[in-house]
Structures are given as structure tokens and as C-alpha cells.
Amino acid sequence: MRRLVFISLEFSAATFSGNGVYARSQVRSLCKQQCELLVISGKPVGHAGPNQTEGAAHLIEVTVPVWGRLDQLSGWAELAEQAASDAVVEQVAIFQPSAILGVDWSSLPAYQALSTALQAKGLHVPPYVYMNYRVYLRTCLPEDAEFMQGMESAAAATAAVTVALSRSDADFIKHQLLPPQKPAASVKVLLPALRSDMAALSLPYDMDVQHNKLESTHTVSAACNTQPNVHSDASTAAQDSSQPATTVAAARGAHDDLSPSKATSEMTAKAVDESPIRSVVKQTSFGARVSPSIGRRTTPFSTSTPDDSDGVESSPGDDQSTFLRALQDHHAAADGMLHQEAPSQDCMAPAQYAEPSCDSCSRPYLTCCVRLSPEKEPHRFVELVEELAHQDIVQQLGIVPVMCASATTPYALALVARLQAAAPNCIIHTQFLGPEELAKVYSKTRLNIHPCLYDAYGMTVVEAASQGAPSVVNGGGTVGAADLLQAPSEVFEMNLALPFAQLSSQVAQLWKDAARLAEVGQAAVQKARSWTELANASVLMTLVDDILESSI
């Protein structure tokens, strides 16, 4: 049985993004692959738990002062400091892992600190597997670019293998982040799978009827049972994609007058920068091993073991300055925030605005379910609805816009207000939705809009597909989920940077084509449900076994 340490800033405590969801999915599936795991993760101040271990033998949670963000001002330094504490080092030493898997650049300082402590005790230092859930350099602020490039380059250089979520990100890492001495073959692609808690849910009635009918005359391709196009590390064709790596820029429609003050942002940044590890990283070359003499904080951590339950549970435009200000304002508003408790009213749904047309009665929703932060570009969805409403298409076609909006930053609240003004019949979900709640939304979704021009993967695209809801994504290979769901048969690709008058026309025409939507939805549901957590974990274990065998 393989023993693995899994480091992730976000895990099961107050999950706020796709990182936590996917981290839990991977731990859960690895445990089912006869692996024993020790998880080291963060948790917000005041979080009491209990939390899901997802089958891990041990869960060590470190309290971090900043929650709800994964950037430079997140709790990565506190995670690293506690990873080197005597109690954690002792538990890891007893556990004797064969490898350490770390999610994103924020796991690197924790790995380095833990490695230094193990080495000081004369103990074996396991190899590092860099689980790149997203290339932050592609969406960060200009002032953060040097830091992000340094950290992500160092993570790729340190790792025995780097695992990216898409061909686009793998290509970017190889050409922009990997040092010359590191072989490109050390960068692999592993597509995220539909999480088991959503895969276990029933199909909607309309999709179930189609599914049974289709299965009576057709057989699903055997290729669907393995990772499409990027299976294992034997195939490099998909990994060496010729698609150019693009950096997201434009974010239209952000409201700068709702931004928090610059002074507040600077005060928070100053407080966070007091971390000893942050100081060392700033004073030394990026990616340098963390000094073992760093002063350690007394941040409390907790450990837990699993109980009897089995727990289950995101083309550049012409307005870059607006995007950057929106991103800066969003980050400033999130500074120091703990996980936000959503309002008691978890769904704002005004009275019906217009009766849906006959062919869309069972699926009247035009849905957007991405995190309301500028890098996910939900403003594009809002502007699309505004244009559809302006042309009276929302009312004519009986479209019900639906948006997930659990964030409470000025940027998010401004988008909610705009959507409600444009389409009074819209539905706003203000809670972080679990699998059952997501399935209810997607089972009534006629078309899902994934608005960002770039996304490392876009798990909600696959989750929507699992309930027969086809998605529109940006074309050009910049959204990772399109590596799994192939256009034009399983997903719709459009140029989302087009003027909204033109884009709204394309969406309206697609909305009217019930036969095509049903055909693509049917193909998407089969593909989404064919690539499973266990298949994903099997490929990951092959990668880990390969690096362990090569080190013998």
C-alpha cells in the first residue's frame, strides 16, 4: 500500500472554491486505490469542524489568518510554518510517505519547510509531485507576476513530476515556467474527473429517457473509459498542444466606485507580510529552500482520524485596466475575510417574468455557476443577459437566467444587482451549492455559460454535462474542460470576446435549436460520466509509481 502526504491550502474546512472540491475528490479516489493518505491543509480562524477526511488516515488542519483566497496574500506562509512544526514533522516521520503531493504553488513552501525538518532529523525526504490546479501567472495582477512566476517556476523545478489539468496549462508550464535543465516530459496532463457524489446522482427524467433509448442502439466508445487524448504518460501528442497559451485580460463592466479603499488593502497586505516565511521568500531568490532557522508561529493545528462515515461532497479584450482594477478590488475586499456565511435566504427568485416557450418548459435556465471573482469573468454572463434583455429575447424565449453568487465582495454584489435589473425573473443562489443542489439547477438548465476566456479546467462545465446540460465555452483551447468534452459534439465553443450584440445573437439561435441542444447534451452526459474519479486516481498512481521506480 502506497503512503502519500497530500498538501492543500484548501480542503474540507469551509470549502470556497473548485480547488477544495477537487482536492477532496482526489484524496477520496486515491484512498479507494489502496493508498493511505495523510492530508495537511488550512482552515479559517474559528472553524470548529468536524470536517470530512474523505477516507484519509490522518487530517492535519492548520489555522490560517486569511481565508477565501488562493493568491499571494493567502495563508500559504502559515501553512508552511506549521508544516515544519515538531508535531507535524513527527507525525509525517511516523507515517513514512513514499511521495508528497502538493496542490498549486502554495504547497511548495510547505514541502520545502517539511523537507528541511525531515532532513535535519536524518530522515528520508519523499519526492514532490506538483499538482498544478491552475497557472496563477496567467491571471494574476502585474505587481504579483514576478512573485507568481518565481513560485510556480520553482515548484515545477522542484517536482519530480508536474501534473496539469489541461493541455493549455501544460504547454504554458513547459514553455514559460520550466527551467531549461528540466525535461518537458516531466509535465503531464491529467484531466479532472466528475466527482463521485455527482456521478452517483440520478439523471434527470428527460435525459434518462434519451439515455436508455440511445444505449439500446449504440455502444459508448471504449476510449471513454480511459483519459481521452491524454491517457497516462505514454501519449505526448495531446500534452504538446500547438494551441498558444493566452493570458486573460479583459473584464468588462466592473464597478470601480464600489471598491474598498486602497488604505484598507495596504494595511492587510502589511499585516500578512509580517509572516517570517514571507520575509525569507521576499529576501531570497524565488523558490529557494526555506531556512530551517525561521521562527515558528504558535498557530494552532488540529489532527483528526476518520470516523465511520464516508464523506462525500473554476482572447484578451480591450479593457485590461478595468479587469485589473476589478481583480485588485476583489482581492482587497477579500483581505482577512473568513469563510462567508451566506444570507439566510439562499435563493432569490422573483415571480415568473414570462412563460417559457413550449420546447423549453422542462429546461428554462440559462445558467452561470462560476465563482464571482474577476478571473472567472462572470461579468461576461451578466453583460450577455443584459444584451439579451435589451433585445427582448429573454422575455420572448422565456429564458430564466440563473447565477450562483455566494461571494459578497463589491464586485459580486454589483453583478447581482445588474442581473436583477436586466432580468427580474432571474434566480440567484447565494449559498455554496452542494452536489444535490447543483444537480437540481443543471437538470433545469437548457444552456450553461462558462464565461471566462481562460480556465485551467472549469469543473462546472463537466458537472453541468453530467445532468445533460450542454455548455458554451471560449474557443481556442483555453478552457481545459474542452479537452474532455469535445467540440462541437459534446460542448459548444464560441468566441466569448465578441461584441455582446453579436454573441447574444449566436446564443439566441442556439437556444432555439432544441434538437441540437438535446443531441449535444446527450453526448456530453455520456462523456462526463465515463471519466471517473477511480480512473483519474489510477492514472495518477501510475505517474507516482513511475517516479518512485525511476528513483530506485
Coordinates of N, CA, C and O in Angstrom, one line a residue, residues 423-522:
A423 N -32.9 41.3 -15.8 CA -33.9 40.2 -15.9 C -34.5 40.0 -14.5 O -34.0 39.2 -13.7
P424 N -35.7 40.6 -14.3 CA -36.3 40.5 -13.0 C -36.7 39.0 -12.6 O -37.0 38.7 -11.5
N425 N -36.8 38.2 -13.7 CA -37.2 36.8 -13.4 C -36.0 35.9 -13.1 O -36.1 34.7 -12.9
C426 N -34.8 36.5 -12.9 CA -33.6 35.7 -12.7 C -33.6 35.0 -11.3 O -34.4 35.4 -10.4
I427 N -32.8 34.0 -11.2 CA -32.7 33.2 -9.9 C -31.2 33.4 -9.5 O -30.3 33.1 -10.2
I428 N -31.1 33.8 -8.2 CA -29.7 34.0 -7.7 C -29.6 33.0 -6.5 O -30.3 33.1 -5.5
H429 N -28.6 32.2 -6.6 CA -28.3 31.2 -5.5 C -27.1 31.8 -4.6 O -26.0 32.0 -5.1
T430 N -27.4 32.1 -3.4 CA -26.4 32.8 -2.6 C -25.6 31.9 -1.6 O -24.8 32.3 -0.9
Q431 N -25.9 30.6 -1.7 CA -25.2 29.6 -0.9 C -24.2 28.9 -1.8 O -24.4 28.7 -3.0
F432 N -23.1 28.4 -1.2 CA -22.2 27.5 -1.9 C -23.0 26.2 -2.1 O -23.3 25.5 -1.1
L433 N -23.2 25.8 -3.4 CA -24.1 24.7 -3.6 C -23.4 23.3 -3.6 O -22.3 23.2 -4.1
G434 N -24.0 22.4 -2.9 CA -23.5 21.0 -2.9 C -24.0 20.3 -4.1 O -24.7 20.8 -5.0
P435 N -23.6 19.0 -4.2 CA -23.9 18.2 -5.4 C -25.4 18.1 -5.7 O -25.8 18.3 -6.9
E436 N -26.2 17.9 -4.7 CA -27.7 17.7 -5.0 C -28.3 19.1 -5.4 O -29.1 19.1 -6.4
E437 N -27.8 20.2 -4.8 CA -28.4 21.5 -5.2 C -27.9 21.8 -6.7 O -28.7 22.4 -7.5
L438 N -26.6 21.5 -7.0 CA -26.1 21.8 -8.3 C -26.9 20.9 -9.3 O -27.3 21.4 -10.4
A439 N -27.2 19.7 -9.0 CA -27.9 18.8 -9.9 C -29.3 19.4 -10.2 O -29.8 19.3 -11.3
K440 N -29.9 19.9 -9.2 CA -31.3 20.5 -9.4 C -31.2 21.7 -10.4 O -32.1 21.8 -11.2
V441 N -30.2 22.5 -10.2 CA -30.0 23.6 -11.2 C -29.8 23.1 -12.6 O -30.4 23.5 -13.5
Y442 N -28.8 22.2 -12.7 CA -28.4 21.7 -14.0 C -29.5 20.9 -14.7 O -29.6 20.9 -15.9
S443 N -30.3 20.2 -13.9 CA -31.4 19.4 -14.5 C -32.4 20.3 -15.2 O -33.2 19.8 -16.0
K444 N -32.5 21.6 -14.9 CA -33.4 22.5 -15.5 C -32.7 23.5 -16.4 O -33.3 24.5 -16.9
T445 N -31.4 23.2 -16.6 CA -30.6 24.1 -17.5 C -30.6 23.7 -18.9 O -30.3 22.6 -19.3
R446 N -31.0 24.6 -19.8 CA -31.0 24.4 -21.2 C -29.6 24.6 -21.8 O -29.2 23.9 -22.7
L447 N -28.9 25.7 -21.3 CA -27.6 26.0 -21.7 C -26.8 26.6 -20.6 O -27.3 27.6 -19.9
N448 N -25.6 26.1 -20.4 CA -24.7 26.6 -19.3 C -23.6 27.5 -20.0 O -23.0 27.1 -21.0
I449 N -23.5 28.7 -19.4 CA -22.4 29.6 -20.0 C -21.2 29.6 -19.0 O -21.4 29.9 -17.9
H450 N -20.1 29.2 -19.6 CA -18.8 29.3 -18.8 C -18.1 30.5 -19.3 O -17.4 30.5 -20.4
P451 N -18.2 31.6 -18.6 CA -17.9 32.9 -19.3 C -16.4 33.3 -19.4 O -16.1 34.2 -20.2
C452 N -15.5 32.7 -18.7 CA -14.1 33.2 -18.8 C -13.4 32.8 -20.1 O -13.6 31.8 -20.7
L453 N -12.5 33.7 -20.5 CA -11.7 33.4 -21.7 C -10.7 32.4 -21.5 O -10.2 31.7 -22.4
Y454 N -10.2 32.2 -20.2 CA -9.3 31.2 -19.9 C -9.7 30.5 -18.6 O -10.1 31.2 -17.7
D455 N -9.6 29.2 -18.5 CA -9.8 28.5 -17.3 C -8.9 27.2 -17.3 O -8.9 26.5 -18.3
A456 N -8.2 27.0 -16.2 CA -7.4 25.8 -16.2 C -8.2 24.5 -16.5 O -7.7 23.6 -17.2
Y457 N -9.4 24.5 -16.0 CA -10.3 23.4 -16.3 C -11.7 23.8 -16.5 O -12.3 23.9 -17.6
G458 N -12.4 24.1 -15.4 CA -13.8 24.5 -15.5 C -14.7 23.3 -15.1 O -15.4 22.8 -15.9
M459 N -14.6 22.9 -13.9 CA -15.3 21.7 -13.5 C -16.8 21.8 -13.6 O -17.5 20.8 -13.8
T460 N -17.3 23.0 -13.5 CA -18.8 23.1 -13.5 C -19.3 22.8 -14.9 O -20.5 22.5 -15.1
V461 N -18.4 22.9 -15.9 CA -18.8 22.5 -17.3 C -19.1 21.0 -17.3 O -20.1 20.6 -17.9
V462 N -18.3 20.2 -16.7 CA -18.5 18.8 -16.6 C -19.6 18.4 -15.7 O -20.4 17.5 -16.0
E463 N -19.8 19.2 -14.6 CA -20.9 18.9 -13.7 C -22.2 19.2 -14.4 O -23.2 18.5 -14.2
A464 N -22.3 20.3 -15.2 CA -23.5 20.6 -15.9 C -23.8 19.5 -16.9 O -24.9 19.0 -17.1
A465 N -22.7 19.0 -17.6 CA -22.9 17.9 -18.6 C -23.4 16.6 -17.9 O -24.2 15.9 -18.6
S466 N -23.0 16.4 -16.7 CA -23.5 15.2 -16.0 C -25.0 15.1 -15.8 O -25.6 14.1 -15.6
Q467 N -25.6 16.3 -15.9 CA -27.1 16.4 -15.9 C -27.7 16.7 -17.2 O -28.8 17.2 -17.3
G468 N -26.9 16.5 -18.3 CA -27.5 16.7 -19.6 C -27.6 18.2 -20.1 O -28.2 18.5 -21.0
A469 N -26.9 19.1 -19.4 CA -26.9 20.5 -19.7 C -25.6 20.8 -20.5 O -24.5 20.8 -20.0
P470 N -25.7 21.1 -21.8 CA -24.5 21.5 -22.6 C -24.0 22.9 -22.2 O -24.8 23.7 -21.8
S471 N -22.8 23.1 -22.5 CA -22.2 24.4 -22.1 C -21.6 25.1 -23.3 O -21.2 24.5 -24.3
V472 N -21.5 26.4 -23.2 CA -20.8 27.3 -24.1 C -19.5 27.7 -23.4 O -19.5 28.2 -22.3
V473 N -18.3 27.4 -24.1 CA -17.1 27.8 -23.5 C -16.3 28.6 -24.6 O -16.6 28.6 -25.8
N474 N -15.3 29.3 -24.2 CA -14.5 30.1 -25.1 C -13.7 29.1 -26.0 O -13.2 28.1 -25.5
G475 N -13.6 29.4 -27.2 CA -12.8 28.6 -28.2 C -11.3 28.8 -28.1 O -10.8 29.6 -27.4
G476 N -10.6 28.0 -28.9 CA -9.2 28.1 -29.0 C -8.4 27.3 -28.0 O -7.2 27.5 -27.9
G477 N -9.0 26.4 -27.3 CA -8.3 25.5 -26.4 C -7.9 26.2 -25.1 O -7.0 25.7 -24.4
T478 N -8.5 27.3 -24.7 CA -8.1 28.0 -23.5 C -8.9 27.6 -22.3 O -8.6 28.0 -21.2
V479 N -9.9 26.7 -22.4 CA -10.7 26.2 -21.3 C -10.4 24.7 -21.2 O -10.8 23.9 -22.2
G480 N -9.9 24.2 -20.1 CA -9.4 22.8 -20.0 C -10.5 21.8 -20.2 O -10.2 20.7 -20.7
A481 N -11.7 22.1 -19.8 CA -12.8 21.1 -19.8 C -13.1 20.7 -21.3 O -13.6 19.6 -21.5
A482 N -12.7 21.5 -22.2 CA -12.9 21.2 -23.7 C -11.9 20.1 -24.1 O -12.0 19.6 -25.2
D483 N -10.9 19.8 -23.3 CA -10.0 18.6 -23.6 C -10.8 17.3 -23.3 O -10.4 16.3 -23.9
L484 N -11.8 17.3 -22.4 CA -12.6 16.2 -22.2 C -13.8 16.2 -23.0 O -14.1 15.2 -23.8
L485 N -14.6 17.2 -23.0 CA -15.8 17.4 -23.8 C -15.4 18.0 -25.1 O -15.0 19.2 -25.2
Q486 N -15.5 17.2 -26.2 CA -15.0 17.7 -27.5 C -16.1 18.5 -28.2 O -17.2 18.1 -28.3
A487 N -15.6 19.7 -28.8 CA -16.5 20.5 -29.6 C -16.4 19.9 -31.1 O -15.4 19.4 -31.5
P488 N -17.5 19.9 -31.8 CA -18.8 20.5 -31.5 C -19.8 19.5 -31.0 O -21.0 19.9 -30.8
S489 N -19.4 18.3 -30.8 CA -20.4 17.2 -30.5 C -20.7 17.1 -29.0 O -21.8 16.7 -28.6
E490 N -19.9 17.6 -28.1 CA -20.1 17.5 -26.6 C -20.1 18.8 -25.9 O -20.5 18.9 -24.7
V491 N -19.7 19.9 -26.5 CA -19.6 21.2 -25.9 C -19.7 22.2 -27.1 O -19.2 21.9 -28.2
F492 N -20.2 23.4 -26.8 CA -20.2 24.5 -27.8 C -19.1 25.4 -27.6 O -18.9 25.9 -26.4
E493 N -18.3 25.7 -28.6 CA -17.3 26.7 -28.5 C -17.7 28.0 -29.3 O -18.2 27.9 -30.4
M494 N -17.5 29.1 -28.6 CA -17.8 30.4 -29.2 C -16.6 31.3 -28.9 O -15.9 31.1 -27.9
N495 N -16.5 32.4 -29.6 CA -15.5 33.4 -29.3 C -16.2 34.4 -28.3 O -17.0 35.3 -28.7
L496 N -15.9 34.2 -27.0 CA -16.6 35.0 -26.0 C -16.1 36.4 -25.9 O -16.6 37.2 -25.1
A497 N -15.1 36.7 -26.6 CA -14.6 38.1 -26.7 C -15.3 38.9 -27.7 O -15.0 40.1 -27.9
L498 N -16.2 38.3 -28.4 CA -17.0 39.1 -29.4 C -17.8 40.2 -28.8 O -18.2 40.1 -27.6
P499 N -18.2 41.2 -29.5 CA -19.2 42.2 -29.0 C -20.4 41.5 -28.6 O -20.9 40.5 -29.2
F500 N -21.1 42.0 -27.5 CA -22.2 41.2 -26.9 C -23.4 41.2 -27.8 O -24.2 40.3 -27.7
A501 N -23.6 42.2 -28.7 CA -24.7 42.2 -29.6 C -24.5 41.0 -30.6 O -25.5 40.3 -30.9
Q502 N -23.3 40.7 -31.0 CA -23.1 39.5 -31.9 C -23.2 38.2 -31.1 O -23.7 37.2 -31.6
L503 N -22.6 38.2 -29.9 CA -22.6 37.0 -29.1 C -24.0 36.6 -28.7 O -24.4 35.4 -28.7
S504 N -24.8 37.6 -28.3 CA -26.2 37.3 -27.9 C -27.0 36.7 -29.1 O -27.9 35.9 -28.8
S505 N -26.7 37.1 -30.3 CA -27.4 36.6 -31.4 C -27.1 35.1 -31.6 O -28.0 34.3 -31.9
Q506 N -25.8 34.8 -31.4 CA -25.4 33.4 -31.5 C -26.1 32.5 -30.4 O -26.5 31.4 -30.7
V507 N -26.1 33.0 -29.2 CA -26.7 32.3 -28.1 C -28.2 32.1 -28.3 O -28.8 31.0 -28.1
A508 N -28.9 33.2 -28.8 CA -30.3 33.1 -29.1 C -30.6 32.0 -30.1 O -31.6 31.2 -30.0
Q509 N -29.8 32.0 -31.2 CA -30.0 31.0 -32.2 C -29.8 29.6 -31.7 O -30.6 28.7 -32.0
L510 N -28.8 29.4 -30.9 CA -28.6 28.1 -30.3 C -29.7 27.7 -29.3 O -30.1 26.5 -29.3
W511 N -30.2 28.7 -28.6 CA -31.3 28.4 -27.6 C -32.5 27.8 -28.4 O -33.2 27.0 -27.9
K512 N -32.8 28.3 -29.6 CA -33.9 27.9 -30.3 C -33.8 26.5 -31.0 O -34.8 25.9 -31.3
D513 N -32.5 26.0 -31.0 CA -32.3 24.8 -31.7 C -32.4 23.6 -30.7 O -31.4 23.1 -30.2
A514 N -33.6 23.2 -30.4 CA -33.8 22.2 -29.3 C -33.2 20.9 -29.7 O -32.6 20.2 -28.8
A515 N -33.3 20.5 -30.9 CA -32.7 19.2 -31.3 C -31.2 19.1 -31.1 O -30.7 18.1 -30.6
R516 N -30.5 20.2 -31.5 CA -29.1 20.2 -31.4 C -28.7 20.3 -29.9 O -27.7 19.6 -29.5
L517 N -29.4 21.0 -29.1 CA -29.1 21.1 -27.7 C -29.3 19.7 -27.0 O -28.4 19.3 -26.2
A518 N -30.3 19.0 -27.4 CA -30.6 17.7 -26.8 C -29.5 16.7 -27.3 O -29.0 15.9 -26.5
E519 N -29.1 16.8 -28.5 CA -28.0 15.9 -29.1 C -26.7 16.1 -28.3 O -26.0 15.1 -27.9
V520 N -26.3 17.4 -28.2 CA -25.0 17.7 -27.6 C -25.1 17.3 -26.1 O -24.2 16.8 -25.5
G521 N -26.3 17.6 -25.4 CA -26.5 17.3 -24.0 C -26.3 15.8 -23.8 O -25.8 15.4 -22.8
Q522 N -26.9 15.0 -24.7 CA -26.8 13.5 -24.5 C -25.4 13.0 -24.7 O -24.9 12.2 -23.9

